[in-house]
mmCIF file of C-alpha atoms and ligand atoms in Angstrom:
data_model
loop_
_atom_site.group_PDB
_atom_site.id
_atom_site.type_symbol
_atom_site.label_atom_id
_atom_site.label_comp_id
_atom_site.label_asym_id
_atom_site.label_seq_id
_atom_site.Cartn_x
_atom_site.Cartn_y
_atom_site.Cartn_z
ATOM 1 C CA UNK A 1 -44.901 -7.132 68.174
ATOM 2 C CA UNK A 2 -47.114 -5.608 65.161
ATOM 3 C CA UNK A 3 -50.117 -7.058 67.896
ATOM 4 C CA UNK A 4 -48.519 -4.695 70.707
ATOM 5 C CA UNK A 5 -48.802 -2.230 68.924
ATOM 6 C CA UNK A 6 -51.740 -2.238 68.016
ATOM 7 C CA UNK A 7 -53.074 -3.020 71.403
ATOM 8 C CA UNK A 8 -51.218 0.659 72.361
ATOM 9 C CA UNK A 9 -53.350 2.308 69.226
ATOM 10 C CA UNK A 10 -56.389 1.015 70.569
ATOM 11 C CA UNK A 11 -56.130 1.755 73.590
ATOM 12 C CA UNK A 12 -54.486 5.275 73.096
ATOM 13 C CA UNK A 13 -56.057 6.345 69.717
ATOM 14 C CA UNK A 14 -54.650 10.051 69.905
ATOM 15 C CA UNK A 15 -50.692 8.155 69.581
ATOM 16 C CA UNK A 16 -48.659 6.997 66.849
ATOM 17 C CA UNK A 17 -47.056 3.798 67.257
ATOM 18 C CA UNK A 18 -44.115 3.371 68.421
ATOM 19 C CA UNK A 19 -45.686 4.838 71.239
ATOM 20 C CA UNK A 20 -43.416 7.688 73.122
ATOM 21 C CA UNK A 21 -44.329 8.359 76.489
ATOM 22 C CA UNK A 22 -42.753 11.274 79.570
ATOM 23 C CA UNK A 23 -42.437 9.272 82.260
ATOM 24 C CA UNK A 24 -44.051 11.018 85.601
ATOM 25 C CA UNK A 25 -40.938 12.342 87.349
ATOM 26 C CA UNK A 26 -41.683 13.523 90.851
ATOM 27 C CA UNK A 27 -41.985 17.794 91.309
ATOM 28 C CA UNK A 28 -40.895 17.834 87.321
ATOM 29 C CA UNK A 29 -43.728 16.141 85.409
ATOM 30 C CA UNK A 30 -46.610 18.692 85.652
ATOM 31 C CA UNK A 31 -49.053 20.060 83.651
ATOM 32 C CA UNK A 32 -47.348 21.693 80.873
ATOM 33 C CA UNK A 33 -44.491 18.760 79.948
ATOM 34 C CA UNK A 34 -47.789 15.920 80.174
ATOM 35 C CA UNK A 35 -50.275 17.834 78.312
ATOM 36 C CA UNK A 36 -47.623 18.910 75.429
ATOM 37 C CA UNK A 37 -46.227 15.409 74.898
ATOM 38 C CA UNK A 38 -50.020 13.880 74.960
ATOM 39 C CA UNK A 39 -50.664 16.723 72.612
ATOM 40 C CA UNK A 40 -47.994 15.491 70.166
ATOM 41 C CA UNK A 41 -49.434 12.224 69.607
ATOM 42 C CA UNK A 42 -47.646 10.781 72.481
ATOM 43 C CA UNK A 43 -48.787 10.016 76.149
ATOM 44 C CA UNK A 44 -47.618 12.514 78.862
ATOM 45 C CA UNK A 45 -47.637 10.514 82.745
ATOM 46 C CA UNK A 46 -48.636 13.447 85.232
ATOM 47 C CA UNK A 47 -46.102 13.065 88.352
ATOM 48 C CA UNK A 48 -47.767 12.743 91.472
ATOM 49 C CA UNK A 49 -45.344 11.036 92.962
ATOM 50 C CA UNK A 50 -45.512 10.472 96.280
ATOM 51 C CA UNK A 51 -47.140 14.203 96.599
ATOM 52 C CA UNK A 52 -51.182 13.914 97.509
ATOM 53 C CA UNK A 53 -52.072 17.019 96.854
ATOM 54 C CA UNK A 54 -49.889 17.095 92.832
ATOM 55 C CA UNK A 55 -53.756 15.143 92.852
ATOM 56 C CA UNK A 56 -55.284 18.510 91.952
ATOM 57 C CA UNK A 57 -53.862 18.953 88.664
ATOM 58 C CA UNK A 58 -55.779 16.029 87.502
ATOM 59 C CA UNK A 59 -59.175 18.809 87.687
ATOM 60 C CA UNK A 60 -56.586 21.617 86.011
ATOM 61 C CA UNK A 61 -56.038 19.522 83.345
ATOM 62 C CA UNK A 62 -59.557 17.981 82.938
ATOM 63 C CA UNK A 63 -60.450 21.850 82.169
ATOM 64 C CA UNK A 64 -57.615 22.570 80.327
ATOM 65 C CA UNK A 65 -58.653 19.463 77.806
ATOM 66 C CA UNK A 66 -62.418 20.348 77.633
ATOM 67 C CA UNK A 67 -61.455 23.633 76.467
ATOM 68 C CA UNK A 68 -58.926 22.626 74.102
ATOM 69 C CA UNK A 69 -59.634 18.533 73.560
ATOM 70 C CA UNK A 70 -56.978 16.096 72.101
ATOM 71 C CA UNK A 71 -58.170 14.186 68.674
ATOM 72 C CA UNK A 72 -59.909 10.828 69.469
ATOM 73 C CA UNK A 73 -59.292 10.583 73.024
ATOM 74 C CA UNK A 74 -62.319 8.087 73.844
ATOM 75 C CA UNK A 75 -65.002 9.249 75.629
ATOM 76 C CA UNK A 76 -64.691 9.310 79.435
ATOM 77 C CA UNK A 77 -60.970 9.113 79.061
ATOM 78 C CA UNK A 78 -58.439 12.152 79.595
ATOM 79 C CA UNK A 79 -55.601 11.475 77.063
ATOM 80 C CA UNK A 80 -52.991 11.467 80.126
ATOM 81 C CA UNK A 81 -51.274 8.644 82.515
ATOM 82 C CA UNK A 82 -50.826 9.409 86.680
ATOM 83 C CA UNK A 83 -47.978 8.328 87.997
ATOM 84 C CA UNK A 84 -47.468 7.109 91.365
ATOM 85 C CA UNK A 85 -44.740 5.949 93.825
ATOM 86 C CA UNK A 86 -46.479 3.892 95.898
ATOM 87 C CA UNK A 87 -44.632 3.692 98.879
ATOM 88 C CA UNK A 88 -45.103 6.931 99.636
ATOM 89 C CA UNK A 89 -48.304 7.444 99.025
ATOM 90 C CA UNK A 90 -51.603 6.487 100.309
ATOM 91 C CA UNK A 91 -53.515 4.253 98.111
ATOM 92 C CA UNK A 92 -57.112 5.246 99.478
ATOM 93 C CA UNK A 93 -56.217 9.250 98.697
ATOM 94 C CA UNK A 94 -55.477 7.629 95.085
ATOM 95 C CA UNK A 95 -58.525 5.616 94.990
ATOM 96 C CA UNK A 96 -60.806 8.389 96.113
ATOM 97 C CA UNK A 97 -59.996 10.780 93.753
ATOM 98 C CA UNK A 98 -59.798 8.420 90.765
ATOM 99 C CA UNK A 99 -63.217 7.237 91.648
ATOM 100 C CA UNK A 100 -64.324 10.729 91.969
ATOM 101 C CA UNK A 101 -62.947 11.883 88.533
ATOM 102 C CA UNK A 102 -65.466 12.558 85.841
ATOM 103 C CA UNK A 103 -63.190 11.512 83.454
ATOM 104 C CA UNK A 104 -60.522 9.127 84.169
ATOM 105 C CA UNK A 105 -56.232 8.973 83.328
ATOM 106 C CA UNK A 106 -55.577 6.433 80.862
ATOM 107 C CA UNK A 107 -53.304 4.809 82.813
ATOM 108 C CA UNK A 108 -51.760 4.366 86.010
ATOM 109 C CA UNK A 109 -48.134 4.164 86.636
ATOM 110 C CA UNK A 110 -47.049 3.007 89.453
ATOM 111 C CA UNK A 111 -43.273 2.311 90.371
ATOM 112 C CA UNK A 112 -41.315 1.398 94.000
ATOM 113 C CA UNK A 113 -43.812 -0.478 96.083
ATOM 114 C CA UNK A 114 -42.479 -0.926 99.812
ATOM 115 C CA UNK A 115 -43.412 -4.706 99.217
ATOM 116 C CA UNK A 116 -44.089 -6.135 95.551
ATOM 117 C CA UNK A 117 -47.432 -7.669 96.491
ATOM 118 C CA UNK A 118 -48.444 -4.004 97.247
ATOM 119 C CA UNK A 119 -49.109 -3.560 93.716
ATOM 120 C CA UNK A 120 -51.811 -6.236 93.835
ATOM 121 C CA UNK A 121 -54.073 -3.361 96.080
ATOM 122 C CA UNK A 122 -52.978 -0.969 93.818
ATOM 123 C CA UNK A 123 -53.812 -2.816 90.854
ATOM 124 C CA UNK A 124 -56.906 -3.038 91.985
ATOM 125 C CA UNK A 125 -58.044 -0.372 93.930
ATOM 126 C CA UNK A 126 -57.430 2.038 90.575
ATOM 127 C CA UNK A 127 -58.685 -0.514 88.119
ATOM 128 C CA UNK A 128 -62.160 -0.566 90.582
ATOM 129 C CA UNK A 129 -61.794 3.336 91.388
ATOM 130 C CA UNK A 130 -61.614 3.478 87.382
ATOM 131 C CA UNK A 131 -64.236 0.884 86.301
ATOM 132 C CA UNK A 132 -61.668 -0.473 84.086
ATOM 133 C CA UNK A 133 -61.076 2.791 82.708
ATOM 134 C CA UNK A 134 -57.914 3.783 83.800
ATOM 135 C CA UNK A 135 -55.148 0.772 82.422
ATOM 136 C CA UNK A 136 -52.558 -0.285 84.886
ATOM 137 C CA UNK A 137 -48.767 0.867 83.547
ATOM 138 C CA UNK A 138 -45.632 -0.929 86.356
ATOM 139 C CA UNK A 139 -42.725 -0.020 86.072
ATOM 140 C CA UNK A 140 -39.915 -3.006 86.993
ATOM 141 C CA UNK A 141 -36.447 -3.465 86.761
ATOM 142 C CA UNK A 142 -35.610 -7.096 86.305
ATOM 143 C CA UNK A 143 -36.805 -10.402 85.282
ATOM 144 C CA UNK A 144 -38.074 -12.069 88.176
ATOM 145 C CA UNK A 145 -40.421 -8.907 88.840
ATOM 146 C CA UNK A 146 -41.286 -8.947 85.564
ATOM 147 C CA UNK A 147 -42.790 -12.635 86.009
ATOM 148 C CA UNK A 148 -44.337 -11.687 88.930
ATOM 149 C CA UNK A 149 -46.298 -8.788 88.682
ATOM 150 C CA UNK A 150 -47.789 -10.175 85.509
ATOM 151 C CA UNK A 151 -48.637 -13.030 87.603
ATOM 152 C CA UNK A 152 -50.238 -11.258 90.715
ATOM 153 C CA UNK A 153 -51.367 -8.056 88.990
ATOM 154 C CA UNK A 154 -52.141 -8.994 85.334
ATOM 155 C CA UNK A 155 -51.086 -4.963 84.297
ATOM 156 C CA UNK A 156 -51.865 -3.722 80.986
ATOM 157 C CA UNK A 157 -48.318 -2.602 80.270
ATOM 158 C CA UNK A 158 -44.822 -3.089 81.449
ATOM 159 C CA UNK A 159 -42.442 -0.416 81.748
ATOM 160 C CA UNK A 160 -38.852 -2.369 81.744
ATOM 161 C CA UNK A 161 -36.546 0.684 83.084
ATOM 162 C CA UNK A 162 -32.742 -0.982 82.553
ATOM 163 C CA UNK A 163 -29.951 0.909 84.307
ATOM 164 C CA UNK A 164 -29.270 3.350 82.280
ATOM 165 C CA UNK A 165 -32.220 5.180 83.456
ATOM 166 C CA UNK A 166 -31.850 8.658 85.247
ATOM 167 C CA UNK A 167 -33.633 9.197 88.769
ATOM 168 C CA UNK A 168 -34.632 6.400 90.799
ATOM 169 C CA UNK A 169 -34.429 2.283 90.029
ATOM 170 C CA UNK A 170 -33.168 -1.088 91.135
ATOM 171 C CA UNK A 171 -29.176 -0.227 92.543
ATOM 172 C CA UNK A 172 -28.707 -4.025 90.677
ATOM 173 C CA UNK A 173 -30.354 -4.299 87.220
ATOM 174 C CA UNK A 174 -28.785 -4.524 83.435
ATOM 175 C CA UNK A 175 -29.148 -1.972 80.643
ATOM 176 C CA UNK A 176 -32.167 -2.384 78.302
ATOM 177 C CA UNK A 177 -30.025 -4.021 76.096
ATOM 178 C CA UNK A 178 -29.886 -7.206 78.010
ATOM 179 C CA UNK A 179 -32.678 -6.878 80.171
ATOM 180 C CA UNK A 180 -36.251 -5.997 77.576
ATOM 181 C CA UNK A 181 -35.268 -9.058 75.281
ATOM 182 C CA UNK A 182 -34.858 -11.300 78.299
ATOM 183 C CA UNK A 183 -38.094 -10.091 79.684
ATOM 184 C CA UNK A 184 -40.031 -9.997 76.573
ATOM 185 C CA UNK A 185 -39.092 -14.094 76.447
ATOM 186 C CA UNK A 186 -39.611 -14.838 80.216
ATOM 187 C CA UNK A 187 -43.252 -13.246 80.052
ATOM 188 C CA UNK A 188 -43.738 -15.256 76.698
ATOM 189 C CA UNK A 189 -42.640 -18.729 77.757
ATOM 190 C CA UNK A 190 -45.208 -17.936 80.924
ATOM 191 C CA UNK A 191 -47.778 -17.333 79.262
ATOM 192 C CA UNK A 192 -48.162 -13.508 79.447
ATOM 193 C CA UNK A 193 -46.529 -12.059 75.601
ATOM 194 C CA UNK A 194 -49.427 -10.317 74.975
ATOM 195 C CA UNK A 195 -48.331 -7.657 77.706
ATOM 196 C CA UNK A 196 -46.797 -4.248 75.779
ATOM 197 C CA UNK A 197 -43.807 -3.847 76.916
ATOM 198 C CA UNK A 198 -42.511 0.018 77.548
ATOM 199 C CA UNK A 199 -38.407 0.420 77.191
ATOM 200 C CA UNK A 200 -37.312 3.513 80.254
ATOM 201 C CA UNK A 201 -33.740 4.076 80.755
ATOM 202 C CA UNK A 202 -30.997 5.450 78.430
ATOM 203 C CA UNK A 203 -33.084 6.153 75.636
ATOM 204 C CA UNK A 204 -32.757 9.799 73.728
ATOM 205 C CA UNK A 205 -33.118 9.811 70.295
ATOM 206 C CA UNK A 206 -34.386 7.904 67.247
ATOM 207 C CA UNK A 207 -32.215 5.695 67.241
ATOM 208 C CA UNK A 208 -32.890 4.470 71.016
ATOM 209 C CA UNK A 209 -36.450 3.790 70.002
ATOM 210 C CA UNK A 210 -36.050 2.098 66.825
ATOM 211 C CA UNK A 211 -32.948 -0.129 68.850
ATOM 212 C CA UNK A 212 -35.974 -0.120 71.871
ATOM 213 C CA UNK A 213 -37.991 -1.832 69.057
ATOM 214 C CA UNK A 214 -36.013 -4.499 68.006
ATOM 215 C CA UNK A 215 -35.349 -5.377 71.238
ATOM 216 C CA UNK A 216 -39.071 -6.002 71.740
ATOM 217 C CA UNK A 217 -41.158 -2.579 72.588
ATOM 218 C CA UNK A 218 -44.181 -1.236 71.867
ATOM 219 C CA UNK A 219 -43.304 1.928 72.986
ATOM 220 C CA UNK A 220 -40.512 3.815 74.846
ATOM 221 C CA UNK A 221 -40.210 6.273 77.951
ATOM 222 C CA UNK A 222 -38.150 8.933 78.560
ATOM 223 C CA UNK A 223 -37.287 11.159 81.015
ATOM 224 C CA UNK A 224 -34.052 12.620 80.840
ATOM 225 C CA UNK A 225 -34.458 14.204 77.364
ATOM 226 C CA UNK A 226 -37.373 15.611 78.450
ATOM 227 C CA UNK A 227 -35.521 17.073 81.476
ATOM 228 C CA UNK A 228 -34.768 19.789 78.391
ATOM 229 C CA UNK A 229 -37.411 20.742 77.032
ATOM 230 C CA UNK A 230 -39.134 23.912 78.349
ATOM 231 C CA UNK A 231 -42.099 22.197 79.587
ATOM 232 C CA UNK A 232 -40.016 20.452 82.510
ATOM 233 C CA UNK A 233 -40.610 22.095 85.910
ATOM 234 C CA UNK A 234 -36.925 22.752 86.913
ATOM 235 C CA UNK A 235 -34.366 25.471 87.090
ATOM 236 C CA UNK A 236 -32.182 26.615 84.048
ATOM 237 C CA UNK A 237 -29.391 25.160 86.564
ATOM 238 C CA UNK A 238 -30.818 21.714 86.271
ATOM 239 C CA UNK A 239 -31.848 21.903 82.440
ATOM 240 C CA UNK A 240 -28.032 23.199 82.380
ATOM 241 C CA UNK A 241 -26.429 20.800 84.035
ATOM 242 C CA UNK A 242 -27.829 18.384 81.776
ATOM 243 C CA UNK A 243 -27.190 19.636 78.477
ATOM 244 C CA UNK A 244 -23.209 20.492 79.339
ATOM 245 C CA UNK A 245 -22.641 16.696 80.411
ATOM 246 C CA UNK A 246 -21.985 13.764 77.979
ATOM 247 C CA UNK A 247 -19.987 10.151 78.441
ATOM 248 C CA UNK A 248 -23.116 9.184 80.821
ATOM 249 C CA UNK A 249 -21.030 6.348 81.928
ATOM 250 C CA UNK A 250 -18.609 8.490 83.674
ATOM 251 C CA UNK A 251 -19.983 11.510 83.849
ATOM 252 C CA UNK A 252 -23.389 10.167 85.968
ATOM 253 C CA UNK A 253 -23.607 7.006 88.565
ATOM 254 C CA UNK A 254 -26.221 5.156 90.118
ATOM 255 C CA UNK A 255 -26.053 6.270 94.151
ATOM 256 C CA UNK A 256 -28.053 6.797 97.870
ATOM 257 C CA UNK A 257 -25.552 9.895 98.488
ATOM 258 C CA UNK A 258 -27.676 12.290 97.204
ATOM 259 C CA UNK A 259 -30.959 10.948 98.420
ATOM 260 C CA UNK A 260 -28.732 10.834 102.121
ATOM 261 C CA UNK A 261 -27.660 14.799 101.438
ATOM 262 C CA UNK A 262 -31.135 16.074 100.655
ATOM 263 C CA UNK A 263 -33.244 14.223 102.848
ATOM 264 C CA UNK A 264 -35.265 12.491 100.786
ATOM 265 C CA UNK A 265 -36.149 9.399 102.722
ATOM 266 C CA UNK A 266 -37.846 5.781 102.348
ATOM 267 C CA UNK A 267 -37.035 4.944 99.579
ATOM 268 C CA UNK A 268 -36.689 0.854 99.976
ATOM 269 C CA UNK A 269 -33.630 -0.711 100.325
ATOM 270 C CA UNK A 270 -33.301 -1.879 96.724
ATOM 271 C CA UNK A 271 -33.649 1.456 95.358
ATOM 272 C CA UNK A 272 -30.690 4.187 94.555
ATOM 273 C CA UNK A 273 -30.639 6.790 91.891
ATOM 274 C CA UNK A 274 -28.789 7.887 88.729
ATOM 275 C CA UNK A 275 -27.360 11.391 88.983
ATOM 276 C CA UNK A 276 -24.347 13.986 87.133
ATOM 277 C CA UNK A 277 -21.495 13.312 89.906
ATOM 278 C CA UNK A 278 -20.295 16.730 91.403
ATOM 279 C CA UNK A 279 -19.324 18.534 93.986
ATOM 280 C CA UNK A 280 -21.003 16.638 96.736
ATOM 281 C CA UNK A 281 -20.175 12.968 94.765
ATOM 282 C CA UNK A 282 -15.702 13.865 94.924
ATOM 283 C CA UNK A 283 -16.390 15.207 98.856
ATOM 284 C CA UNK A 284 -18.308 11.794 99.507
ATOM 285 C CA UNK A 285 -15.457 9.656 97.714
ATOM 286 C CA UNK A 286 -12.268 11.968 98.969
ATOM 287 C CA UNK A 287 -14.007 10.596 102.977
ATOM 288 C CA UNK A 288 -15.073 14.783 103.790
ATOM 289 C CA UNK A 289 -17.758 13.461 106.491
ATOM 290 C CA UNK A 290 -21.492 13.159 105.875
ATOM 291 C CA UNK A 291 -22.483 16.022 107.931
ATOM 292 C CA UNK A 292 -20.222 18.406 106.778
ATOM 293 C CA UNK A 293 -21.056 17.002 102.796
ATOM 294 C CA UNK A 294 -24.400 17.629 103.872
ATOM 295 C CA UNK A 295 -24.309 21.219 104.875
ATOM 296 C CA UNK A 296 -22.142 22.244 102.219
ATOM 297 C CA UNK A 297 -24.821 20.767 99.967
ATOM 298 C CA UNK A 298 -27.374 23.613 102.033
ATOM 299 C CA UNK A 299 -24.944 26.425 101.450
ATOM 300 C CA UNK A 300 -25.428 25.418 97.549
ATOM 301 C CA UNK A 301 -28.760 25.786 97.621
ATOM 302 C CA UNK A 302 -28.958 29.375 98.507
ATOM 303 C CA UNK A 303 -26.778 29.824 95.431
ATOM 304 C CA UNK A 304 -29.425 29.329 92.662
ATOM 305 C CA UNK A 305 -28.713 28.582 89.335
ATOM 306 C CA UNK A 306 -24.650 28.836 90.380
ATOM 307 C CA UNK A 307 -25.380 25.831 92.616
ATOM 308 C CA UNK A 308 -25.916 23.307 89.451
ATOM 309 C CA UNK A 309 -23.118 21.569 87.867
ATOM 310 C CA UNK A 310 -20.416 19.535 87.835
ATOM 311 C CA UNK A 311 -18.512 22.530 90.266
ATOM 312 C CA UNK A 312 -21.423 22.540 92.031
ATOM 313 C CA UNK A 313 -23.243 20.544 94.107
ATOM 314 C CA UNK A 314 -27.284 20.468 93.666
ATOM 315 C CA UNK A 315 -28.384 16.877 92.972
ATOM 316 C CA UNK A 316 -28.949 16.793 89.183
ATOM 317 C CA UNK A 317 -31.142 13.396 88.573
ATOM 318 C CA UNK A 318 -30.337 12.210 84.886
ATOM 319 C CA UNK A 319 -29.628 8.911 83.088
ATOM 320 C CA UNK A 320 -26.704 7.797 80.855
ATOM 321 C CA UNK A 321 -28.135 9.360 77.976
ATOM 322 C CA UNK A 322 -26.959 13.064 78.592
ATOM 323 C CA UNK A 323 -24.335 12.978 75.773
ATOM 324 C CA UNK A 324 -26.763 12.967 73.257
ATOM 325 C CA UNK A 325 -28.995 15.488 74.279
ATOM 326 C CA UNK A 326 -27.550 19.216 72.896
ATOM 327 C CA UNK A 327 -30.218 21.326 72.921
ATOM 328 C CA UNK A 328 -33.421 22.289 74.605
ATOM 329 C CA UNK A 329 -36.180 21.707 72.412
ATOM 330 C CA UNK A 330 -40.105 22.571 73.312
ATOM 331 C CA UNK A 331 -41.237 18.611 74.681
ATOM 332 C CA UNK A 332 -43.619 18.096 71.502
ATOM 333 C CA UNK A 333 -41.049 18.646 69.175
ATOM 334 C CA UNK A 334 -38.798 15.405 71.003
ATOM 335 C CA UNK A 335 -41.730 13.433 70.613
ATOM 336 C CA UNK A 336 -42.060 13.991 67.040
ATOM 337 C CA UNK A 337 -38.916 14.375 65.913
ATOM 338 C CA UNK A 338 -38.154 11.073 68.175
ATOM 339 C CA UNK A 339 -41.144 9.716 66.697
ATOM 340 C CA UNK A 340 -40.168 10.777 63.120
ATOM 341 C CA UNK A 341 -35.788 9.400 63.369
ATOM 342 C CA UNK A 342 -37.296 5.952 65.182
ATOM 343 C CA UNK A 343 -39.657 5.258 61.580
ATOM 344 C CA UNK A 344 -37.382 6.110 58.856
ATOM 345 C CA UNK A 345 -35.084 3.783 60.687
ATOM 346 C CA UNK A 346 -37.400 1.194 61.425
ATOM 347 C CA UNK A 347 -37.993 1.357 57.302
ATOM 348 C CA UNK A 348 -34.691 1.262 56.798
ATOM 349 C CA UNK A 349 -33.272 -1.413 58.936
ATOM 350 C CA UNK A 350 -33.457 -4.647 57.134
ATOM 351 C CA UNK A 351 -31.183 -3.397 54.117
ATOM 352 C CA UNK A 352 -28.512 -1.839 56.316
ATOM 353 C CA UNK A 353 -27.611 -5.348 57.410
HETATM 354 C C1 FMN B 401 -35.461 13.251 87.080
HETATM 355 C C2 FMN B 401 -36.122 12.371 87.113
HETATM 356 C C3 FMN B 401 -36.785 12.015 88.313
HETATM 357 C C4 FMN B 401 -37.752 11.037 87.674
HETATM 358 N N1 FMN B 401 -38.484 10.856 89.170
HETATM 359 C C5 FMN B 401 -39.222 9.441 89.049
HETATM 360 C C6 FMN B 401 -40.933 9.065 89.346
HETATM 361 O O1 FMN B 401 -41.005 10.150 90.363
HETATM 362 N N2 FMN B 401 -41.416 8.258 89.354
HETATM 363 C C7 FMN B 401 -40.817 7.170 88.579
HETATM 364 O O2 FMN B 401 -42.079 6.544 88.384
HETATM 365 N N3 FMN B 401 -39.635 6.938 87.714
HETATM 366 C C8 FMN B 401 -39.092 8.474 88.088
HETATM 367 N N4 FMN B 401 -38.232 8.901 87.241
HETATM 368 C C9 FMN B 401 -37.350 7.487 86.495
HETATM 369 C C10 FMN B 401 -38.048 7.021 84.739
HETATM 370 O O3 FMN B 401 -39.500 6.562 85.388
HETATM 371 C C11 FMN B 401 -37.871 5.928 83.760
HETATM 372 O O4 FMN B 401 -37.257 5.235 84.108
HETATM 373 C C12 FMN B 401 -36.719 7.012 83.242
HETATM 374 O O5 FMN B 401 -36.766 8.925 83.157
HETATM 375 C C13 FMN B 401 -36.131 6.506 81.698
HETATM 376 O O6 FMN B 401 -34.626 6.298 81.496
HETATM 377 P P1 FMN B 401 -34.322 7.962 80.591
HETATM 378 O O7 FMN B 401 -33.700 9.310 82.735
HETATM 379 O O8 FMN B 401 -32.709 7.763 80.675
HETATM 380 O O9 FMN B 401 -34.994 8.376 79.760
HETATM 381 C C14 FMN B 401 -37.511 9.683 87.162
HETATM 382 C C15 FMN B 401 -36.227 9.781 85.886
HETATM 383 C C16 FMN B 401 -35.661 11.482 85.887
HETATM 384 C C17 FMN B 401 -34.565 11.644 85.000
#
């Protein structure tokens, strides 16, 4: 573990340990969130998602970092990561953008390939395009995937996504409390114990970070917590719905319904998404026909901020950690707060037992 922390610190020397990262949330994690997190000693991931046009943001970010650099950034490196949803985006275009970038993103986050073996081409394509400067991070959700990906792609980092995570993930997986140590043990046994693990799913404060460290993670990723930062590119209605939700095991659920209502198609069969339950969900449960439910969803889109919340219909992707989030805070302050609290808890740790 200590050596994993060292590996991450030498790869990302502007960061502190345990490493705090922000998730590459499609359409949400843009320049503002990414840079705020990296400027506060974390690693911010820019969401490219399935949208090649977002790759243009790399240029904007490069300019911004040129004007206001982050201390301790290695030469030729952009102190940010980029996240791809592999099933929905063209590898060749991603590779060509990275190879033509004068500075290479410090990490590429790969998620949701159509077939797991597609990650082999993604990993080698990005490694070659960046001359090895862009580290390969792969987000997985089962022990079998962790082992398979470790063997076939030799990732620099594995992100272990538990079932509490907000947004898309595997419909069948377990929460971090058992998934993370089981992955750590299995990887270690198979000779891949050198790969640092990042915990994702349900972590929203310093207690979660400290617990993830105890379970074997060298760092963590948060998505839901950062939704309640002004830098997340979402509406006030969305942010408010996350803030109001609590008791995440009952106020959120994993479902494919919201993808169908929104027309977000193409996700491989094994994925669904965790979101706050609302009228779309309740109507579905009551047996309202999907066509009518989709029409009602369309009506709620016209309501703006009023269309969000459990009594409304707009989809609020968020994880079970919603109840731990009680205020809107700048992303950089979130990184500092959870990092400080985790360190205090980890120092105190043993004396509590
Ligand atoms: C609103 C939202 C959108 C997300 N979009 C993406 C995405 O585009 N790509 C991705 O790899 N993960 C995405 N995720 C999942 C995150 O990578 C991560 O696993 C998750 O946020 C961790 O759990 P948490 O939300 O409880 O912090 C998203 C999560 C949320 C909450």
